[in-house]
C-alpha cells in the first residue's frame, strides 16, 4: 500500500513547504528587523502626536476631546500591531485624514451655520452673565490686588487671554473668561511675576502692547458679582460689579443707572425696555434664520445675489479665457517644424512657476493710479481699481495671465497624445484646417480637458487670493461698505467672519455652506453632461 505524502512540517497533503517571509512561512507577519524598527518608530511618533494633541485639551478640561484622541491612538495600535486586517492598514491613514481635514470641518461649519455665533455670542448663558458682571467691575477702596502676568493659550497674536495672578500670600491662579483656577507647577519670581507655566504662553511686553486694547476690556469673573481686571501691565485688582444678575427675574440690573436688562433666550442676549442690548450675549440655535437672512432679507439678499452673479461670471470668464489662450499657445508650439520650442515653452511656463502671492501683489502695483506701469506707459491717470468695471477687468486679466500656463501644459500633453494621422486623414477627405480642428482635434481634446476645466472653474469660484490681494473686493458703494464690486462669495464671507468689528461667524458659516452647495451642484451637473464626450474616446 502506497504511503501518504507529507510536507516538511509533517502535515499530510499540504504540498510544498512555505517559504520564509511569505504568508504561511515562519517569518510571516513578523517582517525584518528594519521593518519592525520603522513600525516602532512610527507608532512612537504617532503616540507623541497624540500626547501633544491631548495636552491642550487637558488644560481646557475637554474630556470628550481627550477620549477621541485616545480612541484614535488605540485604533492605530490595534490595526498596526495586528497580523490580520491587512487592507485596513492601508485604509486607516486615508480615512483619518479624510475625517480630520474634510468631514469634521464640513460638519462643524454646518453646525455653526444654524447658530448665532459671533462676537458677543461665543459662550453659553452662564459665561455671558459672568462676563457682564466682570466687565462692569470697579475698583473700591481696599480691593484685593494681584501681581499680573499676561499669557495666552495658543498663539500670541490670536490666542485667548489668560491672567496669571499671584496674591500677597504667594498663591498663584490662572484666570480666563470662565473664572479662576489654581495654578500649579508654575515658576514664580520673588516679585510675584510668573516666568513659566505649563499649558500657557507668556507674552512679552511688545506682545502685550499689541493686544492692549483687548487687554483693557478683558476681565476674569471671580464669583458673587465680582471680577478681576488689569491695572496696567503688571498688576490687577478684584472689585465689585455694577451690573448684577438676578436669577429670580432672569435679568441684569445696572446699579449706577437703574436700567434693567431682561434675558431673551431666543436671541441670546439681555435687552432693556427700549431694545438696547448688553454687548455680552450667548450662543443659541437659530435654525435656518442665517440662510433666510441672505436669501429673503432685502438688504442682504441684494448683496448676496449681486455677488453671486459676478462670482459666476468671474469663474466662467477666467476659465474660458485661460482655456482659449492656453490652447492657442499650445497649438502654436505644436507645429512640427517650429524651431526653439524648448525656449518658448520655458518662457510660457514662467508665470506658473512664480509665486502667485508675489504676482498678485505685482499686478496690484501695476494698476496703481500714481506710479503703476499701465498709467506710466499710456500716459494716463486712470484709477483702475477705483471703478467697478475696470477693477473687474483688472482682476480677470491678472488671473488669466497667471492661469493660462497651466492650461497650456495640459493642452500640450493632450495634443501629443492625439495621433497626427487623424488630422492628415481629415485633410485628405477634404476638410480644411479649421474643420479638422473643430471636428477631430477639439473633441478628442475635450475628453481629457473637460474634468480639468470643471476643476479650474471650481478653483476660480473660490479664488480668494485673486481678488483679496489685488482689490480687496473693492470698490465699495457708500451705502454698502461690506459688499464690493469685485467681491467673490468667499471674500465676502471672510469679511463678515474675520474682518469686521462684530464678526458674524454663524452667518459666514451659512454662506460657506451655500458656496459648497453651489460649487458641488455645478460640478456634478457639468460632469454628468460631459459623459457624452466619452463616446468620442
Short mmCIF file of N, CA and C in Angstrom, two decimals, residues 216-280:
data_model
loop_
_atom_site.label_atom_id
_atom_site.label_comp_id
_atom_site.label_asym_id
_atom_site.label_seq_id
_atom_site.Cartn_x
_atom_site.Cartn_y
_atom_site.Cartn_z
N UNK A 216 -7.52 95.76 27.90
CA UNK A 216 -8.28 96.72 28.71
C UNK A 216 -9.74 96.32 28.86
N UNK A 217 -10.26 95.47 27.96
CA UNK A 217 -11.65 95.04 28.03
C UNK A 217 -11.81 93.66 28.65
N UNK A 218 -10.68 93.01 28.96
CA UNK A 218 -10.74 91.64 29.48
C UNK A 218 -10.91 91.65 31.00
N UNK A 219 -11.73 90.71 31.50
CA UNK A 219 -11.96 90.58 32.93
C UNK A 219 -12.17 89.12 33.28
N UNK A 220 -11.79 88.76 34.49
CA UNK A 220 -11.93 87.39 34.97
C UNK A 220 -13.02 87.36 36.03
N UNK A 221 -14.10 86.65 35.79
CA UNK A 221 -15.15 86.56 36.82
C UNK A 221 -14.65 85.74 38.01
N UNK A 222 -14.86 86.28 39.21
CA UNK A 222 -14.40 85.59 40.42
C UNK A 222 -15.56 85.20 41.33
N UNK A 223 -16.80 85.37 40.87
CA UNK A 223 -17.96 84.91 41.63
C UNK A 223 -18.54 85.99 42.53
N UNK A 224 -19.85 85.81 42.85
CA UNK A 224 -20.55 86.72 43.77
C UNK A 224 -20.54 88.16 43.28
N UNK A 225 -20.68 88.33 41.97
CA UNK A 225 -20.77 89.68 41.44
C UNK A 225 -19.47 90.43 41.46
N UNK A 226 -18.35 89.77 41.46
CA UNK A 226 -17.05 90.42 41.46
C UNK A 226 -16.23 89.91 40.29
N UNK A 227 -15.13 90.60 40.02
CA UNK A 227 -14.28 90.21 38.91
C UNK A 227 -12.90 90.82 39.07
N UNK A 228 -11.98 90.34 38.25
CA UNK A 228 -10.59 90.79 38.31
C UNK A 228 -10.25 91.43 36.99
N UNK A 229 -9.74 92.65 37.05
CA UNK A 229 -9.33 93.37 35.86
C UNK A 229 -7.92 93.87 36.02
N UNK A 230 -7.29 94.19 34.91
CA UNK A 230 -5.90 94.65 34.94
C UNK A 230 -5.85 96.12 35.33
N UNK A 231 -4.75 96.45 35.99
CA UNK A 231 -4.45 97.84 36.32
C UNK A 231 -3.02 98.09 35.85
N UNK A 232 -2.88 98.43 34.57
CA UNK A 232 -1.56 98.47 33.98
C UNK A 232 -1.22 97.10 33.42
N UNK A 233 0.07 96.87 33.19
CA UNK A 233 0.52 95.62 32.57
C UNK A 233 1.07 94.62 33.57
N UNK A 234 1.22 95.01 34.84
CA UNK A 234 1.84 94.10 35.81
C UNK A 234 1.04 93.96 37.09
N UNK A 235 -0.15 94.52 37.15
CA UNK A 235 -0.96 94.40 38.36
C UNK A 235 -2.42 94.29 37.98
N UNK A 236 -3.21 93.73 38.90
CA UNK A 236 -4.64 93.55 38.70
C UNK A 236 -5.35 93.72 40.03
N UNK A 237 -6.64 93.98 39.96
CA UNK A 237 -7.41 94.16 41.19
C UNK A 237 -8.73 93.40 41.07
N UNK A 238 -9.29 93.06 42.24
CA UNK A 238 -10.59 92.41 42.29
C UNK A 238 -11.60 93.40 42.86
N UNK A 239 -12.61 93.70 42.08
CA UNK A 239 -13.60 94.68 42.51
C UNK A 239 -15.02 94.13 42.39
N UNK A 240 -15.98 95.00 42.70
CA UNK A 240 -17.39 94.60 42.65
C UNK A 240 -18.03 95.09 41.36
N UNK A 241 -19.03 94.37 40.91
CA UNK A 241 -19.69 94.68 39.64
C UNK A 241 -20.83 95.66 39.85
N UNK A 242 -20.99 96.55 38.87
CA UNK A 242 -22.12 97.49 38.91
C UNK A 242 -23.34 96.90 38.20
N UNK A 243 -23.13 95.85 37.40
CA UNK A 243 -24.22 95.14 36.75
C UNK A 243 -24.29 93.73 37.33
N UNK A 244 -25.40 93.42 37.97
CA UNK A 244 -25.53 92.16 38.69
C UNK A 244 -26.73 91.40 38.16
N UNK A 245 -26.56 90.11 38.02
CA UNK A 245 -27.63 89.23 37.51
C UNK A 245 -28.52 88.77 38.65
N UNK A 246 -29.84 88.78 38.42
CA UNK A 246 -30.83 88.30 39.38
C UNK A 246 -31.54 87.11 38.75
N UNK A 247 -31.33 85.92 39.33
CA UNK A 247 -31.93 84.72 38.77
C UNK A 247 -33.44 84.73 38.88
N UNK A 248 -33.99 85.41 39.89
CA UNK A 248 -35.44 85.43 40.09
C UNK A 248 -36.19 86.03 38.90
N UNK A 249 -35.66 87.14 38.39
CA UNK A 249 -36.32 87.80 37.25
C UNK A 249 -35.61 87.51 35.93
N UNK A 250 -34.52 86.72 36.00
CA UNK A 250 -33.71 86.43 34.82
C UNK A 250 -33.33 87.72 34.11
N UNK A 251 -32.73 88.62 34.91
CA UNK A 251 -32.41 89.94 34.38
C UNK A 251 -31.12 90.44 35.01
N UNK A 252 -30.55 91.49 34.40
CA UNK A 252 -29.35 92.15 34.89
C UNK A 252 -29.71 93.59 35.23
N UNK A 253 -29.36 94.01 36.43
CA UNK A 253 -29.66 95.37 36.87
C UNK A 253 -28.38 96.18 36.97
N UNK A 254 -28.38 97.36 36.37
CA UNK A 254 -27.25 98.28 36.44
C UNK A 254 -27.48 99.19 37.65
N UNK A 255 -26.64 99.05 38.67
CA UNK A 255 -26.83 99.81 39.91
C UNK A 255 -26.55 101.29 39.73
N UNK A 256 -25.78 101.68 38.73
CA UNK A 256 -25.47 103.09 38.52
C UNK A 256 -26.60 103.83 37.82
N UNK A 257 -27.23 103.18 36.83
CA UNK A 257 -28.29 103.86 36.06
C UNK A 257 -29.68 103.36 36.43
N UNK A 258 -29.77 102.21 37.10
CA UNK A 258 -31.07 101.64 37.42
C UNK A 258 -31.73 100.92 36.27
N UNK A 259 -31.04 100.78 35.14
CA UNK A 259 -31.62 100.10 33.98
C UNK A 259 -31.66 98.59 34.21
N UNK A 260 -32.77 97.98 33.81
CA UNK A 260 -32.93 96.53 33.95
C UNK A 260 -32.93 95.91 32.55
N UNK A 261 -32.09 94.90 32.37
CA UNK A 261 -31.98 94.19 31.09
C UNK A 261 -32.52 92.77 31.28
N UNK A 262 -33.56 92.44 30.54
CA UNK A 262 -34.18 91.12 30.65
C UNK A 262 -33.61 90.18 29.59
N UNK A 263 -33.54 88.90 29.96
CA UNK A 263 -32.96 87.90 29.05
C UNK A 263 -33.94 87.56 27.93
N UNK A 264 -33.41 87.47 26.73
CA UNK A 264 -34.17 86.99 25.58
C UNK A 264 -33.47 85.73 25.09
N UNK A 265 -34.00 84.57 25.49
CA UNK A 265 -33.35 83.30 25.19
C UNK A 265 -33.39 82.95 23.71
N UNK A 266 -34.30 83.53 22.96
CA UNK A 266 -34.35 83.24 21.53
C UNK A 266 -33.24 83.97 20.77
N UNK A 267 -32.90 85.16 21.23
CA UNK A 267 -31.85 85.92 20.56
C UNK A 267 -30.52 85.83 21.29
N UNK A 268 -30.50 85.28 22.50
CA UNK A 268 -29.25 85.07 23.23
C UNK A 268 -28.61 86.34 23.72
N UNK A 269 -29.39 87.24 24.35
CA UNK A 269 -28.83 88.48 24.86
C UNK A 269 -29.80 89.09 25.87
N UNK A 270 -29.32 90.10 26.61
CA UNK A 270 -30.14 90.85 27.55
C UNK A 270 -30.52 92.18 26.92
N UNK A 271 -31.82 92.51 26.97
CA UNK A 271 -32.34 93.74 26.37
C UNK A 271 -33.09 94.55 27.41
N UNK A 272 -32.99 95.89 27.27
CA UNK A 272 -33.80 96.75 28.13
C UNK A 272 -35.13 97.05 27.46
N UNK A 273 -35.94 97.91 28.06
CA UNK A 273 -37.28 98.18 27.54
C UNK A 273 -37.24 98.90 26.20
N UNK A 274 -36.16 99.59 25.91
CA UNK A 274 -36.04 100.32 24.64
C UNK A 274 -35.40 99.47 23.53
N UNK A 275 -35.08 98.24 23.84
CA UNK A 275 -34.49 97.36 22.83
C UNK A 275 -32.99 97.41 22.76
N UNK A 276 -32.34 98.17 23.66
CA UNK A 276 -30.89 98.21 23.69
C UNK A 276 -30.37 96.97 24.41
N UNK A 277 -29.34 96.36 23.87
CA UNK A 277 -28.82 95.11 24.43
C UNK A 277 -27.44 95.30 25.04
N UNK A 278 -27.12 94.43 25.97
CA UNK A 278 -25.77 94.38 26.50
C UNK A 278 -24.86 93.69 25.49
N UNK A 279 -23.60 94.08 25.47
CA UNK A 279 -22.68 93.57 24.45
C UNK A 279 -22.44 92.07 24.60
N UNK A 280 -22.46 91.56 25.83
CA UNK A 280 -22.16 90.16 26.06
C UNK A 280 -23.44 89.33 25.95
#
